[in-house]
PDB file of C-alpha atoms in Angstrom:
ATOM      1  CA  VAL I 291     137.972 116.956  82.674  1.00  0.00           C
ATOM      2  CA  PHE I 292     134.243 116.131  82.867  1.00  0.00           C
ATOM      3  CA  TYR I 293     134.586 113.857  85.861  1.00  0.00           C
ATOM      4  CA  ALA I 294     137.026 116.075  87.689  1.00  0.00           C
ATOM      5  CA  ARG I 295     134.533 118.926  87.341  1.00  0.00           C
ATOM      6  CA  LEU I 296     131.642 116.647  88.285  1.00  0.00           C
ATOM      7  CA  LYS I 297     133.547 115.924  91.500  1.00  0.00           C
ATOM      8  CA  GLN I 298     134.215 119.540  92.115  1.00  0.00           C
ATOM      9  CA  GLY I 299     130.317 120.073  91.932  1.00  0.00           C
ATOM     10  CA  ASP I 300     129.843 117.258  94.386  1.00  0.00           C
ATOM     11  CA  LEU I 301     132.498 118.587  96.789  1.00  0.00           C
ATOM     12  CA  ALA I 302     130.959 122.101  96.664  1.00  0.00           C
ATOM     13  CA  ARG I 303     127.425 120.549  97.318  1.00  0.00           C
ATOM     14  CA  GLN I 304     128.761 118.569 100.217  1.00  0.00           C
ATOM     15  CA  LEU I 305     130.164 121.710 101.695  1.00  0.00           C
ATOM     16  CA  ASN I 306     126.662 123.385 101.216  1.00  0.00           C
ATOM     17  CA  ASP I 307     128.220 125.808  98.619  1.00  0.00           C
ATOM     18  CA  PHE I 308     125.070 125.292  96.461  1.00  0.00           C
ATOM     19  CA  PRO I 309     125.530 128.297  94.113  1.00  0.00           C
ATOM     20  CA  ARG I 310     129.071 127.170  93.264  1.00  0.00           C
ATOM     21  CA  ALA I 311     127.728 123.561  92.776  1.00  0.00           C
ATOM     22  CA  LEU I 312     124.884 124.879  90.472  1.00  0.00           C
ATOM     23  CA  LEU I 313     127.206 126.710  88.185  1.00  0.00           C
ATOM     24  CA  THR I 314     129.590 123.685  88.074  1.00  0.00           C
ATOM     25  CA  TYR I 315     126.790 121.383  87.093  1.00  0.00           C
ATOM     26  CA  GLU I 316     125.181 123.877  84.622  1.00  0.00           C
ATOM     27  CA  PHE I 317     128.610 124.369  82.958  1.00  0.00           C
ATOM     28  CA  LEU I 318     128.971 120.610  82.578  1.00  0.00           C
ATOM     29  CA  ILE I 319     125.414 120.125  81.079  1.00  0.00           C
ATOM     30  CA  ASN I 320     126.069 123.075  78.608  1.00  0.00           C
ATOM     31  CA  LYS I 321     129.572 122.173  77.631  1.00  0.00           C
ATOM     32  CA  TYR I 322     129.258 118.396  77.355  1.00  0.00           C
ATOM     33  CA  PRO I 323     125.752 117.683  76.344  1.00  0.00           C
ATOM     34  CA  GLN I 324     126.624 114.461  74.692  1.00  0.00           C
ATOM     35  CA  HIS I 325     128.939 113.083  77.372  1.00  0.00           C
ATOM     36  CA  SER I 326     127.845 109.799  78.903  1.00  0.00           C
ATOM     37  CA  GLY I 327     127.885 111.228  82.523  1.00  0.00           C
ATOM     38  CA  VAL I 328     125.729 114.266  81.703  1.00  0.00           C
ATOM     39  CA  LEU I 329     122.618 112.778  83.171  1.00  0.00           C
ATOM     40  CA  SER I 330     124.431 112.355  86.553  1.00  0.00           C
ATOM     41  CA  ALA I 331     125.203 116.074  86.404  1.00  0.00           C
ATOM     42  CA  GLU I 332     121.562 116.807  85.636  1.00  0.00           C
ATOM     43  CA  LEU I 333     120.448 114.726  88.698  1.00  0.00           C
ATOM     44  CA  ALA I 334     123.010 116.519  90.936  1.00  0.00           C
ATOM     45  CA  LEU I 335     121.718 119.817  89.597  1.00  0.00           C
ATOM     46  CA  ALA I 336     118.270 118.809  90.574  1.00  0.00           C
ATOM     47  CA  ALA I 337     119.515 117.913  94.178  1.00  0.00           C
ATOM     48  CA  CYS I 338     121.157 121.436  94.281  1.00  0.00           C
ATOM     49  CA  HIS I 339     117.877 123.130  93.507  1.00  0.00           C
ATOM     50  CA  ARG I 340     116.003 120.980  95.993  1.00  0.00           C
ATOM     51  CA  ALA I 341     118.556 121.872  98.743  1.00  0.00           C
ATOM     52  CA  GLN I 342     117.881 125.556  98.168  1.00  0.00           C
ATOM     53  CA  ILE I 343     114.085 125.435  98.348  1.00  0.00           C
ATOM     54  CA  THR I 344     112.878 128.133 100.810  1.00  0.00           C
ATOM     55  CA  PRO I 345     109.296 128.958 101.797  1.00  0.00           C
ATOM     56  CA  GLY I 346     107.704 131.262  99.330  1.00  0.00           C
ATOM     57  CA  ASP I 347     110.309 130.830  96.609  1.00  0.00           C
ATOM     58  CA  VAL I 348     109.181 128.332  94.045  1.00  0.00           C
ATOM     59  CA  THR I 349     111.852 128.730  91.462  1.00  0.00           C
ATOM     60  CA  HIS I 350     114.169 126.100  92.949  1.00  0.00           C
ATOM     61  CA  TYR I 351     111.234 123.787  93.632  1.00  0.00           C
ATOM     62  CA  GLU I 352     109.939 123.962  90.047  1.00  0.00           C
ATOM     63  CA  SER I 353     113.388 123.535  88.630  1.00  0.00           C
ATOM     64  CA  ALA I 354     114.071 120.433  90.725  1.00  0.00           C
ATOM     65  CA  LEU I 355     110.594 119.024  89.966  1.00  0.00           C
ATOM     66  CA  ALA I 356     111.088 119.523  86.160  1.00  0.00           C
ATOM     67  CA  ILE I 357     114.477 117.761  86.173  1.00  0.00           C
ATOM     68  CA  PHE I 358     113.458 114.844  88.307  1.00  0.00           C
ATOM     69  CA  GLU I 359     110.279 114.396  86.144  1.00  0.00           C
ATOM     70  CA  ARG I 360     112.321 114.489  82.841  1.00  0.00           C
ATOM     71  CA  LEU I 361     114.996 112.014  84.134  1.00  0.00           C
ATOM     72  CA  GLN I 362     112.528 109.643  85.510  1.00  0.00           C
ATOM     73  CA  ASP I 363     110.740 109.437  82.170  1.00  0.00           C
ATOM     74  CA  LEU I 364     113.902 109.500  79.981  1.00  0.00           C
ATOM     75  CA  PRO I 365     114.123 106.258  77.998  1.00  0.00           C
ATOM     76  CA  ALA I 366     117.842 106.861  77.239  1.00  0.00           C
ATOM     77  CA  ALA I 367     118.658 107.161  81.041  1.00  0.00           C
ATOM     78  CA  PRO I 368     120.173 104.203  82.856  1.00  0.00           C
ATOM     79  CA  VAL I 369     117.572 102.378  84.847  1.00  0.00           C
ATOM     80  CA  ASP I 370     119.156 102.941  88.209  1.00  0.00           C
ATOM     81  CA  LEU I 371     119.301 106.780  87.505  1.00  0.00           C
ATOM     82  CA  ARG I 372     115.631 106.805  86.493  1.00  0.00           C
ATOM     83  CA  VAL I 373     114.743 104.998  89.700  1.00  0.00           C
ATOM     84  CA  GLU I 374     116.739 107.472  91.795  1.00  0.00           C
ATOM     85  CA  ALA I 375     115.091 110.367  89.937  1.00  0.00           C
ATOM     86  CA  GLY I 376     111.798 108.938  90.578  1.00  0.00           C
ATOM     87  CA  PHE I 377     112.452 108.545  94.309  1.00  0.00           C
ATOM     88  CA  GLN I 378     113.637 111.919  94.539  1.00  0.00           C
ATOM     89  CA  LEU I 379     110.619 113.253  92.670  1.00  0.00           C
ATOM     90  CA  GLY I 380     108.130 111.447  94.975  1.00  0.00           C
ATOM     91  CA  ASP I 381     110.087 112.626  97.965  1.00  0.00           C
ATOM     92  CA  LEU I 382     110.010 116.240  96.809  1.00  0.00           C
ATOM     93  CA  LEU I 383     106.276 115.985  96.294  1.00  0.00           C
ATOM     94  CA  ALA I 384     105.697 114.461  99.696  1.00  0.00           C
ATOM     95  CA  THR I 385     107.744 116.996 101.559  1.00  0.00           C
ATOM     96  CA  SER I 386     106.589 120.195  99.696  1.00  0.00           C
ATOM     97  CA  GLY I 387     106.085 122.513 102.548  1.00  0.00           C
ATOM     98  CA  LYS I 388     102.529 123.458 103.533  1.00  0.00           C
ATOM     99  CA  SER I 389     100.622 121.421 100.976  1.00  0.00           C
ATOM    100  CA  PRO I 390     102.444 118.084 100.344  1.00  0.00           C
ATOM    101  CA  GLU I 391     101.185 116.329  97.401  1.00  0.00           C
ATOM    102  CA  PHE I 392     100.893 112.732  98.974  1.00  0.00           C
ATOM    103  CA  ALA I 393      98.712 111.260  96.189  1.00  0.00           C
ATOM    104  CA  ARG I 394     101.134 112.284  93.440  1.00  0.00           C
ATOM    105  CA  ALA I 395     104.171 111.059  95.503  1.00  0.00           C
ATOM    106  CA  GLU I 396     102.481 107.698  96.021  1.00  0.00           C
ATOM    107  CA  ALA I 397     101.646 107.470  92.369  1.00  0.00           C
ATOM    108  CA  VAL I 398     105.196 108.135  91.392  1.00  0.00           C
ATOM    109  CA  TRP I 399     106.567 105.558  93.757  1.00  0.00           C
ATOM    110  CA  TRP I 400     104.067 102.861  92.835  1.00  0.00           C
ATOM    111  CA  THR I 401     104.791 103.525  89.061  1.00  0.00           C
ATOM    112  CA  LEU I 402     108.517 102.906  89.868  1.00  0.00           C
ATOM    113  CA  ILE I 403     107.652  99.685  91.845  1.00  0.00           C
ATOM    114  CA  THR I 404     105.330  98.347  89.266  1.00  0.00           C
ATOM    115  CA  ILE I 405     107.650  98.965  86.378  1.00  0.00           C
ATOM    116  CA  TYR I 406     111.035  98.084  87.924  1.00  0.00           C
ATOM    117  CA  LEU I 407     110.372  95.680  90.770  1.00  0.00           C
ATOM    118  CA  LEU I 408     107.185  93.729  89.976  1.00  0.00           C
ATOM    119  CA  ASP I 409     107.974  93.273  86.312  1.00  0.00           C
ATOM    120  CA  ASP I 410     110.694  90.484  86.361  1.00  0.00           C
ATOM    121  CA  THR I 411     112.070  91.631  82.871  1.00  0.00           C
ATOM    122  CA  GLN I 412     112.785  94.993  84.193  1.00  0.00           C
ATOM    123  CA  ALA I 413     113.842  93.869  87.706  1.00  0.00           C
ATOM    124  CA  VAL I 414     116.827  92.074  86.404  1.00  0.00           C
ATOM    125  CA  LYS I 415     118.163  95.419  84.778  1.00  0.00           C
ATOM    126  CA  LEU I 416     118.394  96.962  88.334  1.00  0.00           C
ATOM    127  CA  GLY I 417     121.850  97.552  89.828  1.00  0.00           C
ATOM    128  CA  PRO I 418     122.578  97.925  93.501  1.00  0.00           C
ATOM    129  CA  LYS I 419     121.669 101.647  93.293  1.00  0.00           C
ATOM    130  CA  GLY I 420     118.309 101.081  91.765  1.00  0.00           C
ATOM    131  CA  ARG I 421     117.559  98.474  94.382  1.00  0.00           C
ATOM    132  CA  TYR I 422     118.614 100.864  97.041  1.00  0.00           C
ATOM    133  CA  TRP I 423     116.286 103.631  95.785  1.00  0.00           C
ATOM    134  CA  LEU I 424     113.375 101.179  95.332  1.00  0.00           C
ATOM    135  CA  ALA I 425     113.812 100.129  98.907  1.00  0.00           C
ATOM    136  CA  ARG I 426     113.805 103.728 100.019  1.00  0.00           C
ATOM    137  CA  ALA I 427     110.645 104.408  97.978  1.00  0.00           C
ATOM    138  CA  LEU I 428     108.902 101.460  99.713  1.00  0.00           C
ATOM    139  CA  LEU I 429     109.938 102.590 103.176  1.00  0.00           C
ATOM    140  CA  ARG I 430     108.773 106.170 102.567  1.00  0.00           C
ATOM    141  CA  LEU I 431     105.558 104.908 100.954  1.00  0.00           C
ATOM    142  CA  GLY I 432     104.871 102.691 103.915  1.00  0.00           C
ATOM    143  CA  ASP I 433     105.643 105.510 106.362  1.00  0.00           C
ATOM    144  CA  LEU I 434     103.202 107.864 104.626  1.00  0.00           C
ATOM    145  CA  ARG I 435     100.506 105.286 104.505  1.00  0.00           C
ATOM    146  CA  GLN I 436     100.975 104.278 108.170  1.00  0.00           C
ATOM    147  CA  GLU I 437     100.918 108.015 109.201  1.00  0.00           C
ATOM    148  CA  ARG I 438      97.498 108.344 107.470  1.00  0.00           C
ATOM    149  CA  GLY I 439      96.114 105.196 109.052  1.00  0.00           C
ATOM    150  CA  GLY I 440      96.528 102.752 106.072  1.00  0.00           C
ATOM    151  CA  LEU I 441      98.155  99.964 108.157  1.00  0.00           C
ATOM    152  CA  GLU I 442      97.469  97.226 105.492  1.00  0.00           C
ATOM    153  CA  GLU I 443      98.768  99.309 102.687  1.00  0.00           C
ATOM    154  CA  ALA I 444     101.880 100.171 104.827  1.00  0.00           C
ATOM    155  CA  ARG I 445     102.441  96.487 105.553  1.00  0.00           C
ATOM    156  CA  ASN I 446     102.236  95.632 101.815  1.00  0.00           C
ATOM    157  CA  ALA I 447     105.012  98.221 101.063  1.00  0.00           C
ATOM    158  CA  TYR I 448     107.321  96.902 103.873  1.00  0.00           C
ATOM    159  CA  GLU I 449     106.568  93.189 102.874  1.00  0.00           C
ATOM    160  CA  LEU I 450     107.731  93.970  99.370  1.00  0.00           C
ATOM    161  CA  ILE I 451     111.220  94.882 100.659  1.00  0.00           C
ATOM    162  CA  LEU I 452     111.371  91.569 102.412  1.00  0.00           C
ATOM    163  CA  LEU I 453     110.045  89.481  99.599  1.00  0.00           C
ATOM    164  CA  LYS I 454     112.225  91.042  96.942  1.00  0.00           C
ATOM    165  CA  ASN I 455     115.303  90.912  99.219  1.00  0.00           C
ATOM    166  CA  LEU I 456     115.911  94.553  98.917  1.00  0.00           C
ATOM    167  CA  PRO I 457     118.198  96.713 101.110  1.00  0.00           C
ATOM    168  CA  PHE I 458     116.827  97.730 104.504  1.00  0.00           C
ATOM    169  CA  ALA I 459     115.265  94.389 105.233  1.00  0.00           C
ATOM    170  CA  LYS I 460     115.886  94.584 108.961  1.00  0.00           C
ATOM    171  CA  LEU I 461     114.186  98.004 109.151  1.00  0.00           C
ATOM    172  CA  ALA I 462     111.293  96.845 106.958  1.00  0.00           C
ATOM    173  CA  ARG I 463     110.814  93.859 109.268  1.00  0.00           C
ATOM    174  CA  GLU I 464     110.574  96.131 112.204  1.00  0.00           C
ATOM    175  CA  MET I 465     108.318  98.543 110.464  1.00  0.00           C
ATOM    176  CA  PHE I 466     106.082  95.611 109.387  1.00  0.00           C
ATOM    177  CA  THR I 467     105.816  94.415 112.861  1.00  0.00           C
ATOM    178  CA  ARG I 468     104.976  97.851 114.133  1.00  0.00           C
ATOM    179  CA  ALA I 469     102.205  98.149 111.497  1.00  0.00           C
ATOM    180  CA  GLY I 470     100.567  95.084 112.980  1.00  0.00           C
ATOM    181  CA  GLY I 471     101.965  92.335 110.780  1.00  0.00           C
ATOM    182  CA  LYS I 472     104.060  89.199 111.276  1.00  0.00           C
ATOM    183  CA  PRO I 473     106.797  89.408 108.758  1.00  0.00           C
ATOM    184  CA  PRO I 474     107.606  86.416 106.558  1.00  0.00           C
ATOM    185  CA  HIS I 475     110.663  84.426 107.701  1.00  0.00           C
ATOM    186  CA  VAL I 476     111.056  82.720 104.198  1.00  0.00           C
ATOM    187  CA  ARG I 477     110.711  84.291 100.793  1.00  0.00           C
ATOM    188  CA  ARG I 478     107.554  83.186  99.028  1.00  0.00           C
ATOM    189  CA  GLY I 479     108.261  80.324  96.631  1.00  0.00           C
ATOM    190  CA  THR I 480     111.206  79.032  98.602  1.00  0.00           C
ATOM    191  CA  ARG I 481     111.572  76.367 101.241  1.00  0.00           C
ATOM    192  CA  PRO I 482     113.110  76.793 104.664  1.00  0.00           C
ATOM    193  CA  ARG I 483     116.706  75.538 104.707  1.00  0.00           C
ATOM    194  CA  ALA I 484     117.572  72.294 106.389  1.00  0.00           C
ATOM    195  CA  ARG I 485     119.304  72.618 109.699  1.00  0.00           C
TER     196      ARG I 485
END
């Protein structure tokens, strides 16, 4: 029943029926607080709030922000879900209307990268979704820094995607080149293959 209702909420969200999706996710969170999938429902609830943010209405913004922050920091949450929540939190901060909070967004993303990508003991816990969201965070971080004139910092973000063999490598290579760098063709610590 839980997963059927979760799918119902996801379908409503895809159809932009956010009020219905909100009610479905809230029902699941309240009715099944101990269910193993309840954190996915909370993440989806935050996404619903984010989709309904309008200028001047801070209720949905604050709700989404609070949920993303809680899930990112929740030790019991799966690593991939924490990384996704962290990406969404940073993205929300970076796109928050008239006064985006770039410094906070960058801090959120660098924390994710430092904990889950640069620490080898944590990096092995990443699944495909976590690697996807880390790559998205690095791309967004690079783009923000490039827009604000930090070309070297932008190149560092794009280069991490290449060096850690994350998704979006082709795009990262293009962005790295546009930021004035010559992307590495071989991962550090490896030798070129014999032809």
